[in-house]
XYZ file of C-alpha atoms in Angstrom:
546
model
C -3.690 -42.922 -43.460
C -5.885 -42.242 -40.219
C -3.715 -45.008 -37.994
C -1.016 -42.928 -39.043
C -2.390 -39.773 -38.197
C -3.409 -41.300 -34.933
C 0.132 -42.224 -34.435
C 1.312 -39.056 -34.712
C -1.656 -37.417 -32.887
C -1.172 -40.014 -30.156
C 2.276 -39.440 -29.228
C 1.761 -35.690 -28.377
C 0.000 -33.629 -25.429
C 1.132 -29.799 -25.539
C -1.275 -28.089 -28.074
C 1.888 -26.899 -29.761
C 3.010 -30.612 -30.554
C -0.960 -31.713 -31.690
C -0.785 -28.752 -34.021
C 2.627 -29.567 -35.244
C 1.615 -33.342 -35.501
C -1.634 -31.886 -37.489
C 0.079 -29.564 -39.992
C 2.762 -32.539 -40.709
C 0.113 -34.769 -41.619
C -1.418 -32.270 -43.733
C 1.671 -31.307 -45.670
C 3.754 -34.451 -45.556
C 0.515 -36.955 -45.970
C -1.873 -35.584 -47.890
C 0.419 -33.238 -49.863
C -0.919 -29.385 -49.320
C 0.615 -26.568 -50.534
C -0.131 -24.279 -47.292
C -1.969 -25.255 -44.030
C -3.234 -23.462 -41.051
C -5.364 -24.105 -38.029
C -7.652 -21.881 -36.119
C -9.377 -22.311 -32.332
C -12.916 -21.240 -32.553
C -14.402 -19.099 -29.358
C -18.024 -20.053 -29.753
C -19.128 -17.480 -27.461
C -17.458 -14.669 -29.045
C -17.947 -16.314 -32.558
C -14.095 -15.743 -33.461
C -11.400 -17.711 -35.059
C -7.614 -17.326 -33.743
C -5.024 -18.305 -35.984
C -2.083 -20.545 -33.892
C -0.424 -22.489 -35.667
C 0.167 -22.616 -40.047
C 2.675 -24.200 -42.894
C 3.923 -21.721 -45.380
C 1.466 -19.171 -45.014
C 2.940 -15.636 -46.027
C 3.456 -13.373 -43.654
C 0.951 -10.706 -44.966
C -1.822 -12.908 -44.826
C -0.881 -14.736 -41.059
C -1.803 -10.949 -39.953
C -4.910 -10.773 -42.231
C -6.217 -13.783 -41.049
C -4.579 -13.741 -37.696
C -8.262 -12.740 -36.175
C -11.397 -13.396 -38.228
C -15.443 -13.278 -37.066
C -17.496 -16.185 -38.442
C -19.450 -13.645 -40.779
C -15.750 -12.768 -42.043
C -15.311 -13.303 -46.085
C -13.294 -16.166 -45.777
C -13.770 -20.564 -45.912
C -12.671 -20.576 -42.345
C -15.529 -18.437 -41.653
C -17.926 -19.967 -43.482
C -16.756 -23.520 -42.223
C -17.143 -22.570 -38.708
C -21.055 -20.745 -38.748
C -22.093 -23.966 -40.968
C -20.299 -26.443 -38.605
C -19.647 -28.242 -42.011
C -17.121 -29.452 -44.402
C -15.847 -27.547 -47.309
C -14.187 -28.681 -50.421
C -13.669 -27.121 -53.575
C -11.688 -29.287 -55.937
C -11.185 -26.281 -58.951
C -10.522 -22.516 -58.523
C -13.671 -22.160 -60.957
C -15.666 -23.735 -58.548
C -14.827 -21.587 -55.224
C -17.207 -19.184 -54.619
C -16.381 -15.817 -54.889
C -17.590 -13.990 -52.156
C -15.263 -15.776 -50.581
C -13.055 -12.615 -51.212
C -9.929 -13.068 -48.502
C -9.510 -16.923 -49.057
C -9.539 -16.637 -52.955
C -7.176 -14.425 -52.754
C -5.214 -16.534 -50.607
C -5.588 -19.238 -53.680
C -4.715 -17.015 -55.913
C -1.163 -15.723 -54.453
C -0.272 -19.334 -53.848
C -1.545 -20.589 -57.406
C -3.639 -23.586 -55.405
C -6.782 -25.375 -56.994
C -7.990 -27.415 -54.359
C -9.128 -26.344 -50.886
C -10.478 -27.754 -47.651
C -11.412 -26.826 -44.739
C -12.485 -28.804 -42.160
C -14.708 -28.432 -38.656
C -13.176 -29.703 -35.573
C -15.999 -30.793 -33.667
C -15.897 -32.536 -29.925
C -19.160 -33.264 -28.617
C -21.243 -31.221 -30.743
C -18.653 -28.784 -29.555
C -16.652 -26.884 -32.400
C -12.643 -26.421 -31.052
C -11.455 -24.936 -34.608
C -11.203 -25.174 -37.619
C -8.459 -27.068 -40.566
C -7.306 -25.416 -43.877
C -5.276 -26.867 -46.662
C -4.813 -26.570 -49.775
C -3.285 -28.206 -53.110
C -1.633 -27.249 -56.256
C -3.913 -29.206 -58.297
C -7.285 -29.889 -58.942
C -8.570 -33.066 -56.714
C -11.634 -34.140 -56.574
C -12.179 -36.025 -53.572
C -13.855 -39.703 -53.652
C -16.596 -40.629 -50.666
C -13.986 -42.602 -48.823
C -11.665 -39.959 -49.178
C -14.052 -37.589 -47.865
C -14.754 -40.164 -44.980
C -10.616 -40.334 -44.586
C -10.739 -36.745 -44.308
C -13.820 -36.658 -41.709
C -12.083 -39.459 -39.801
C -8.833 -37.619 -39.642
C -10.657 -34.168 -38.337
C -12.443 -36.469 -35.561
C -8.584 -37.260 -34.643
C -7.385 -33.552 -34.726
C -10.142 -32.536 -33.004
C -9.641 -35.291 -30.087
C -6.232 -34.527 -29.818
C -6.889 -30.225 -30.118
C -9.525 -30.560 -27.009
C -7.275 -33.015 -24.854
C -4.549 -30.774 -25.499
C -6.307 -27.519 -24.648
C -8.172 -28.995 -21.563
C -4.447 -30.273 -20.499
C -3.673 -26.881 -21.057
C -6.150 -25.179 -19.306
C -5.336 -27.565 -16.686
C -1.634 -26.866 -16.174
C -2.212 -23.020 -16.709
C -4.942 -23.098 -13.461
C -2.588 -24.598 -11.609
C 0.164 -22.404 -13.063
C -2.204 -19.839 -11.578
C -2.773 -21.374 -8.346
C 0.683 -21.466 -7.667
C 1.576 -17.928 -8.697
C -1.161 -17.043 -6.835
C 0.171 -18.564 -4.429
C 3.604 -17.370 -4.374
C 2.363 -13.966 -4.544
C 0.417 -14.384 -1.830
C 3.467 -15.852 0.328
C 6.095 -13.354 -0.561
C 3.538 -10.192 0.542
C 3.108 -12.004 3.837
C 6.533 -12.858 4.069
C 8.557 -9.599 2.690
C 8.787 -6.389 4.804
C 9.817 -4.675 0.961
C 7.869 -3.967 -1.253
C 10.635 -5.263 -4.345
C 11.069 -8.537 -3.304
C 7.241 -8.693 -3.769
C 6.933 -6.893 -7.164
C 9.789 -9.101 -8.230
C 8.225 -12.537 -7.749
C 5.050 -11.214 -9.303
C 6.302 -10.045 -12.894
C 8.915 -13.721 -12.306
C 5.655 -15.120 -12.033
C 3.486 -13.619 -14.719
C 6.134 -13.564 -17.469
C 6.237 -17.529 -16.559
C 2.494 -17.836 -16.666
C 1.590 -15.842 -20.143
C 4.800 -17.172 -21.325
C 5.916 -14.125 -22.086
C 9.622 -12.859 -23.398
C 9.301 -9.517 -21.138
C 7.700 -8.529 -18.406
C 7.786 -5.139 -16.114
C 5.541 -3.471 -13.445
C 5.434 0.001 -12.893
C 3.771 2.397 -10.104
C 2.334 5.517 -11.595
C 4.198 9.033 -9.500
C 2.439 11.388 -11.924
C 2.437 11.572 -15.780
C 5.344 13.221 -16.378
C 7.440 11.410 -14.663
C 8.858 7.762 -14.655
C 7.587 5.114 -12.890
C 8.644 4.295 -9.368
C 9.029 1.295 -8.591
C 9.962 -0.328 -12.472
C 10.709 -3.965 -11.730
C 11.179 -5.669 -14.891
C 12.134 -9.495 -15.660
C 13.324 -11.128 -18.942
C 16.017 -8.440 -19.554
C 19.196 -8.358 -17.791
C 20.415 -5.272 -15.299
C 22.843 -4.267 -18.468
C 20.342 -4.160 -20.870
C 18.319 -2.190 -18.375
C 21.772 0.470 -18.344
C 21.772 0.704 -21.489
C 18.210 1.228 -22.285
C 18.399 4.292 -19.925
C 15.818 6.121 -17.909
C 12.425 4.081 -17.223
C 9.456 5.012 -19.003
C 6.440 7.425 -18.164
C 2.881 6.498 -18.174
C 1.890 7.873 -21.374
C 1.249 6.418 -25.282
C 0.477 2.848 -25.128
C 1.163 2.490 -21.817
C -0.776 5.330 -20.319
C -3.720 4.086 -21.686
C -4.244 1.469 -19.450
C -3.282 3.867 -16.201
C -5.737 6.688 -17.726
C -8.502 4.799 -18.750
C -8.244 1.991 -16.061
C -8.556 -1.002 -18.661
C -7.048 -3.748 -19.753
C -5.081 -3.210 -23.176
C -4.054 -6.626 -25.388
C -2.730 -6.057 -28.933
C -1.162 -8.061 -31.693
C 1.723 -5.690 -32.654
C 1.993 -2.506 -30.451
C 4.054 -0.751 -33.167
C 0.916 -0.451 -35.706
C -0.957 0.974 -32.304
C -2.251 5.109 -32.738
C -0.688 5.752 -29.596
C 2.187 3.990 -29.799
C 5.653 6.658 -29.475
C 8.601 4.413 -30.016
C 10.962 2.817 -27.711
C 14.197 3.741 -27.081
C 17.586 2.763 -29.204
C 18.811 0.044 -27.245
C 15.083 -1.396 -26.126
C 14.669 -5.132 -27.907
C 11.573 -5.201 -30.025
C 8.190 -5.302 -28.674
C 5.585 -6.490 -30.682
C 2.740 -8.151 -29.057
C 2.045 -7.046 -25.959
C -0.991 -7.228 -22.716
C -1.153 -4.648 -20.376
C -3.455 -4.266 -17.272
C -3.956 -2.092 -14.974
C -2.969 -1.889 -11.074
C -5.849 -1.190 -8.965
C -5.965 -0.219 -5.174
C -9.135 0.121 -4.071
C -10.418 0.482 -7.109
C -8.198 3.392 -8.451
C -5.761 2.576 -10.718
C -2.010 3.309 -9.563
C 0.167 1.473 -12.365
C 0.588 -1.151 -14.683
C 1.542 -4.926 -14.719
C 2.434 -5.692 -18.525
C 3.695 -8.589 -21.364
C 5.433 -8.394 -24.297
C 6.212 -10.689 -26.992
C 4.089 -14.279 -26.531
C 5.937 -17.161 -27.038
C 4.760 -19.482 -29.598
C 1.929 -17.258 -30.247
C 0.936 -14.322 -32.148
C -0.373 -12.815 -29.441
C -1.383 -12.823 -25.951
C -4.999 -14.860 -24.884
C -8.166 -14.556 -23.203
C -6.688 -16.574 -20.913
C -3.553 -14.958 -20.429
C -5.205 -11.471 -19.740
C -7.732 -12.943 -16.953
C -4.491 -15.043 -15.334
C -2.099 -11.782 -14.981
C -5.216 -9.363 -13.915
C -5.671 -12.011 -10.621
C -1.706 -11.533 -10.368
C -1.745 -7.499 -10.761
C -4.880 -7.498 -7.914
C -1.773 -9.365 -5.782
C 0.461 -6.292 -6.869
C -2.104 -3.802 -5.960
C -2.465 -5.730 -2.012
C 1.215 -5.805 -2.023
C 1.925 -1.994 -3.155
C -1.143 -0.944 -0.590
C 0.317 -2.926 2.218
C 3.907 -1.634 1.384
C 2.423 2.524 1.638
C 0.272 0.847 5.026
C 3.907 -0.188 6.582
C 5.882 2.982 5.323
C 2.496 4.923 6.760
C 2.986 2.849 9.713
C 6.873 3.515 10.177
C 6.250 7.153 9.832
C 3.688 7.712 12.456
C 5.848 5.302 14.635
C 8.628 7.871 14.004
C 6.298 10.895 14.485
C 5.087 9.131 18.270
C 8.496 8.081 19.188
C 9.835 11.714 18.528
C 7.001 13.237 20.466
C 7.503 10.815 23.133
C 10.866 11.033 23.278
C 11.298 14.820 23.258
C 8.197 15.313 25.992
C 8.999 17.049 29.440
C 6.991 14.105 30.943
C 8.426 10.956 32.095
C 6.567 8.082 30.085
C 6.778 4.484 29.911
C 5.000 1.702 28.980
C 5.090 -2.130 31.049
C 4.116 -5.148 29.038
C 1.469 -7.281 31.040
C 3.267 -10.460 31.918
C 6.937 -10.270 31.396
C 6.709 -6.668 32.783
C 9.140 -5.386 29.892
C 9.513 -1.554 30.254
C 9.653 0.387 27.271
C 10.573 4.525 28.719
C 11.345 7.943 27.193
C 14.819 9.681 28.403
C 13.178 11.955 30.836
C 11.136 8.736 32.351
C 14.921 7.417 33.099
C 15.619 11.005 34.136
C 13.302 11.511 36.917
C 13.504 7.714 38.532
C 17.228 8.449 38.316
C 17.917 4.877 37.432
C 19.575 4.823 33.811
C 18.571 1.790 32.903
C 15.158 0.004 33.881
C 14.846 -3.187 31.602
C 11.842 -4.739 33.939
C 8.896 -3.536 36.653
C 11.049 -5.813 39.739
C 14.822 -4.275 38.400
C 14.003 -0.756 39.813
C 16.048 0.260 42.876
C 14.188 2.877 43.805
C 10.963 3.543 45.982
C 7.459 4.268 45.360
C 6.020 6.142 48.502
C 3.058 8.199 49.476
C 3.200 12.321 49.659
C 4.289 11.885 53.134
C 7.207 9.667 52.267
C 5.521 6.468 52.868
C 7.345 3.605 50.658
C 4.494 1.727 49.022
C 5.165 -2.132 48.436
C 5.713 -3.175 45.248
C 2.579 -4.928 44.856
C 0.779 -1.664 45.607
C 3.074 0.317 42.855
C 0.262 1.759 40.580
C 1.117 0.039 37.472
C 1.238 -3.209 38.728
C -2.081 -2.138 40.212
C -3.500 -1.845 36.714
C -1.958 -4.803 35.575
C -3.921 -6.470 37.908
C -7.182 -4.929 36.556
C -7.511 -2.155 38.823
C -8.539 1.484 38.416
C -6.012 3.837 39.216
C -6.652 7.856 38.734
C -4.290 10.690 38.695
C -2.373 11.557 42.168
C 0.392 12.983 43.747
C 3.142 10.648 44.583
C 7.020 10.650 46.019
C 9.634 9.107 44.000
C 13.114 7.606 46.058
C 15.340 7.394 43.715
C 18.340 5.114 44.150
C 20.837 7.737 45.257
C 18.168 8.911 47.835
C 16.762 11.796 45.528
C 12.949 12.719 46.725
C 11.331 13.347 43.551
C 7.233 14.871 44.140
C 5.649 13.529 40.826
C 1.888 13.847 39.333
C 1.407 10.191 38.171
C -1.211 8.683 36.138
C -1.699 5.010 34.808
C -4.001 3.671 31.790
C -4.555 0.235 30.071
C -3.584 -0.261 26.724
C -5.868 -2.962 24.884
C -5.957 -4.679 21.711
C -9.153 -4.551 19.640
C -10.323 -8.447 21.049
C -9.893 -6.902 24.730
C -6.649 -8.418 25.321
C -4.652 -6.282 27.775
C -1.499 -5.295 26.078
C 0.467 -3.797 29.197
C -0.089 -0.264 30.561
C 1.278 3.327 29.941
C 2.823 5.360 32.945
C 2.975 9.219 32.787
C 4.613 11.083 35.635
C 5.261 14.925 35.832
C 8.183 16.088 38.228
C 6.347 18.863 39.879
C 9.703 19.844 42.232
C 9.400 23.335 40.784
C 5.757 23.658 41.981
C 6.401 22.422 45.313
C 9.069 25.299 45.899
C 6.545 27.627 44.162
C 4.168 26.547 46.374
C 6.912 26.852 49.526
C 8.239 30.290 48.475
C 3.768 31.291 48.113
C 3.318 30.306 51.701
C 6.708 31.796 52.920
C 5.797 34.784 51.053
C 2.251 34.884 52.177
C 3.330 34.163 55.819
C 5.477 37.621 55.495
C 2.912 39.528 54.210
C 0.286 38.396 57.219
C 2.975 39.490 59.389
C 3.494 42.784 57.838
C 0.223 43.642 57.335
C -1.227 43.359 60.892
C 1.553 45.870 61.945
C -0.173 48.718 61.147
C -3.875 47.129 61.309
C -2.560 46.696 64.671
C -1.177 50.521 64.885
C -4.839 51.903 63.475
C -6.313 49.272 66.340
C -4.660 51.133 69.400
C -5.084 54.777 68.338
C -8.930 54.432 66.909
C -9.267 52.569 71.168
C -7.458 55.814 72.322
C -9.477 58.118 69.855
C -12.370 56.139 71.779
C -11.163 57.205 75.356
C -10.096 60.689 74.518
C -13.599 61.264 72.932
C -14.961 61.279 76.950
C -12.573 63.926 78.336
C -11.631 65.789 75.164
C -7.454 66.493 75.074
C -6.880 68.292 71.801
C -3.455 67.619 71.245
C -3.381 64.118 71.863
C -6.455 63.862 69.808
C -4.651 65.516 66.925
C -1.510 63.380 67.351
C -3.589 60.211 67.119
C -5.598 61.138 64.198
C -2.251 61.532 62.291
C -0.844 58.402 63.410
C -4.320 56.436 62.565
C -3.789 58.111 59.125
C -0.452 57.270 58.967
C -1.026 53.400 59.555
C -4.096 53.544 57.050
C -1.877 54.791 54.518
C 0.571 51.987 54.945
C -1.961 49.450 54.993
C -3.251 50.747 51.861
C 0.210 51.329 49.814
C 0.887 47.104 50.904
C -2.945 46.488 49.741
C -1.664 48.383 46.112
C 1.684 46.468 46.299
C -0.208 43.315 46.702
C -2.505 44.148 43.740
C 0.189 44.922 41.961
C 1.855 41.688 42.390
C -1.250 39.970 41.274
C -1.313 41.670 37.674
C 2.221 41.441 37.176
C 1.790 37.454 37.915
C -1.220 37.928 35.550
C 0.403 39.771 33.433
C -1.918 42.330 33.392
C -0.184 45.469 34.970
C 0.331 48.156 32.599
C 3.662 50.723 33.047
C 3.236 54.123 32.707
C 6.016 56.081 32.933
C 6.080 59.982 34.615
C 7.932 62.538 36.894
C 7.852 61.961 40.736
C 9.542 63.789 42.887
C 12.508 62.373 45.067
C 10.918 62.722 48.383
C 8.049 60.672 47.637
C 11.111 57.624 47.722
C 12.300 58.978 51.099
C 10.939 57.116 54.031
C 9.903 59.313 56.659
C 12.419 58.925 59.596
C-alpha cells in the first residue's frame, strides 16, 4: 500500500494533482466514504479546505475555513500535531460538535484524521472516513503514518513548486507591467496588460480595473478581461463604486471573500452579468489615496482567492496606480504644452527657440513675421541680416544667439533687422539659455519686439517738438525787442510809443502763455488726465485778431 501511494504521489507536481493523487488513494485504497484535505497557516492558526471526495456542499462551506480551537477533528488534529482515530461513532467525542455531525449525515463509523508534518513543520491536515467500524492494527496505524509522511512530502514539494512558479509568475507580470508603462503613451494599453496579467496570476475567471470619477457615477477607465466585448454590450453600463465594490475605494482596504452574494453590502449584478461568487478586490493607490479598484472573481480550482493571491495583485495594482499617475502627469503635461504653445503662438512678440548644436529653430508666426522669411528651419538658412542701430550688418558669428550658444552673456538691446526683401525692421531683442536640471544647455530662447511704431512716435515727438521750439521763440523773441525798447524809451520818455509797446509786450506774453496752456493740455490728454467741461464762449474769442 505505501509503494503504491508513492507511485501515485510520485508521478505528480501541481498541488492540484498531489491532492487528487491523495484523495484517490484514500477513496479507491483504503475505502473511505468522504475525504478532504486542509493546508494549515501556522501563523494564523487556520485550516483552508482545497481539495475533498464527496463532501456535501453545505458542509464544504462550513468547513471551508476553520481556527484550530474550532469544534471539529481537523481542529483538534492540527493544535495536537497528532493522529486521530476513532474506530466507532460511540467512541468520538462529542464536543467534537461540527465533525460528528458530519458522521452523522453520512452514516460513517470510522474516522481519521491525520497531521501532515514536514520538518517539524505542519502543511495540513487528512480526513477520511468509513462506513464501518475499523479498528486499526499497529501496522496499520504505521501504514497510515507512513502514507501521511508521503502526502505530506508530496503537499510541501508541491506548494514550494508552487510558490516558486507563482514568484516568478509575479516577477514577470511585474515585469510586463513595468514595460508596457514605459513603453505606452495610453494609459489602456497599460491597464489592459495589468488585469491580462493579474487574472493569469490569481487564476482568476474575471478580472476588471476601474478608476473612481465620483460615487455616483461609473468608473472611467473599466478595462475588464475574461469576458468578451459582447458580453460587455450586453451587460450594459459599467458599474459605480458603491456596495461591495465601494468598500474597498471608501475604506482604502483590501476586500477577499468566499461568495460575494452572502456579503451585507452586496446589491446584485445586472441580468446578463455571469455569476460572481468568490471574489478579491484591492484598492488603487496614488500616493497613498485611493483612486479605484483592481479586482478577481471566481478562483479557479479553488474556493476562494489566497493569501498569496491578494499580496501578488496588490504589487500589480501599485503598477496601475504608477501607470494611471503617469497617464494624468502626460495629459497634465499635454495641456500646459497646449496652454504655452497658444500663448506663444498668439503673442505680439516674435519668439523662437535654437537648439544648441544642430541649431534647429523652433518660432511663433509673428517671429516669421518680423524676419520676413516664411520659413527658417536652421540658425545658417536665414537670408536676412543682423546689423547694429546704425545699420551695421553684424557677422553671423556675432548674431546674439549664437553668442549665447557659445556661453556668452547677452542683455537686452536695440537692434536692426534686414530682412530678405530689404525691409529695415528696428527690434528690442533679448536672448536667454535654456538648461536642463544636470546643467546641460538645451539651446536658447530669442524674443524680439518690432518697435517700428515707436521709432515714428519717437520721429513725429521730435518733429513735433522741433515745431513747437520754433513757434515758441516767436513771440519770446517779440516780448525780447519791445521790453529792450521799453528799456530805451524809459531815458527820454515818448508816451505813445511807450503805450504801443506795452500792448505789444502784452500781446506776445499772451501768446506765449495760450501755447504754454496748449502744451499742458497736450500733456493730460496724452495722460489722459484732461477733464472737458463744456460752456458758452462767445464767437470772437475764435477770431484771430487781424
Amino acid at each position: 500500500m505505501v509503494s503504491q501511494v508513492g507511485a501515485a504521489v510520485a508521478h505528480e507536481l501541481m498541488l492540484p494533482g498531489i491532492l487528487e493523487a491523495v484523495l484517490d488513494q484514500s477513496v479507491l485504497t483504503l475505502g473511505a466514504e468522504f475525504a478532504y484535505v486542509y493546508l494549515a497557516d501556522e501563523d494564523q492558526r487556520t485550516l483552508e479546505l482545497v481539495a475533498d471526495r464527496n463532501l456535501p456542499d453545505d458542509f464544504k462551506e462550513r468547513l471551508s475555513h476553520v481556527s484550530f480551537d474550532a469544534p471539529s477533528l481537523a481542529a483538534r488534529t492540527a493544535s495536537t500535531r497528532q493522529s486521530q482515530m476513532f474506530s466507532s461513532i460511540d467512541q468520538f467525542d462529542p464536543a467534537l460538535t461540527l465533525t460528528g455531525e458530519l458522521l452523522s449525515r453520512m452514516a460513517c463509523e470510522t474516522i481519521v484524521s491525520l497531521p501532515l508534518l514536514v520538518r517539524d513543520r505542519l502543511v495540513g491536515v487528512l480526513i477520511f472516513a468509513l462506513k464501518v467500524p475499523h479498528e486499526f492494527t499497529p501496522e496499520e496505524r504505521a501504514t497510515l503514518d507512513s502514507c501521511a509522511d508521503i502526502f505530506s512530502l508530496g503537499i510541501a514539494n508541491a506548494v514550494a513548486y508552487g510558490h516558486e512558479r507563482r514568484l516568478h509568475l509575479l516577477f514577470e507580470a511585474v515585469g510586463n507591467a513595468t514595460v508596457a508603462i514605459a513603453s505606452e503613451f495610453e494609459p489602456w494599453p497599460v491597464l489592459q496588460k495589468i488585469v491580462d496579467q493579474a487574472r493569469q496570476l490569481a487564476s482568476a475567471e474575471y478580472a476588471a480595473l476601474g478608476i473612481v470619477v465620483s460615487e455616483d457615477r461609473a468608473f472611467g477607465p473599466w478595462v475588464f478581461s475574461g469576458m468578451t466585448k459582447e458580453h460587455e454590450s450586453a451587460i450594459g453600463r459599467h458599474p459605480r463604486p458603491i456596495g461591495t465594490l465601494g468598500i474597498t475605494w471608501r475604506e482604502d482596504r483590501t476586500v477577499r471573500v468566499v461568495d460575494v452574494r452572502r456579503h451585507p453590502a452586496f446589491r446584485g449584478l445586472p441580468e446578463q452579468h455571469p455569476t460572481i461568487i468568490s471574489r478579491l478586490t484591492v484598492p488603487v493607490r496614488h500616493k497613498g489615496r485611493g483612486i479605484g479598484i483592481l479586482y478577481l472573481a471566481n478562483k479557479c480550482g479553488a474556493p476562494e482567492f489566497s493569501v498569496e493571491d491578494e499580496r501578488a495583485v496588490e504589487r500589480l495594482a501599485s503598477h496601475a496606480g504608477a501607470a494611471v499617475h503617469q497617464s494624468q502627469l502626460r495629459d497634465q503635461l499635454d495641456m500646459e504644452r497646449a496652454r504655452l504653445n497658444t500663448i506663444v503662438e498668439n503673442s505680439p512678440h516674435g519668439v523662437h527657440f535654437v537648439e544648441a548644436g544642430t541649431e534647429k529653430i523652433i518660432a511663433n508666426r509673428r517671429a516669421f513675421e518680423i524676419v520676413g522669411q516664411a520659413s527658417v528651419p536652421t540658425l545658417g538658412d536665414y537670408r536676412g541680416q543682423v546689423c547694429t542701430p546704425d545699420g551695421k550688418p553684424l557677422p553671423k558669428e556675432e548674431w546674439p544667439a549664437r553668442r549665447v550658444l557659445r556661453g556668452e552673456s547677452f542683455t537686452t538691446r536695440e537692434l536692426l533687422i534686414r530682412t530678405p526683401d530689404g525691409r529695415e525692421v528696428p527690434v528690442l531683442l533679448s536672448v536667454a539659455p535654456v538648461h536642463r536640471r544636470d546643467g546641460h544647455l538645451e539651446g536658447v530662447v530669442v524674443g524680439y519686439e518690432d518697435i517700428s511704431i515707436l521709432k515714428e512716435l519717437q520721429r513725429l515727438h521730435d518733429e513735433w517738438a522741433s515745431i513747437v521750439t520754433h513757434d515758441l521763440r516767436q513771440p519770446l523773441a517779440v516780448i525780447m525787442a519791445n521790453v529792450s525798447a521799453l528799456q530805451r524809451m524809459a531815458r527820454s520818455p515818448d508816451p505813445p510809443t511807450l503805450s504801443e509797446g506795452i500792448e505789444q509786450t502784452l500781446k506776445a506774453a499772451k501768446t506765449l502763455n495760450r501755447m504754454i496752456s496748449d502744451l499742458a493740455d497736450v500733456s493730460q490728454i496724452e495722460t489722459r488726465h484732461l477733464e472737458v467741461a463744456l460752456r458758452p464762449i462767445g464767437l470772437d474769442l475764435l477770431v484771430p485778431e487781424t
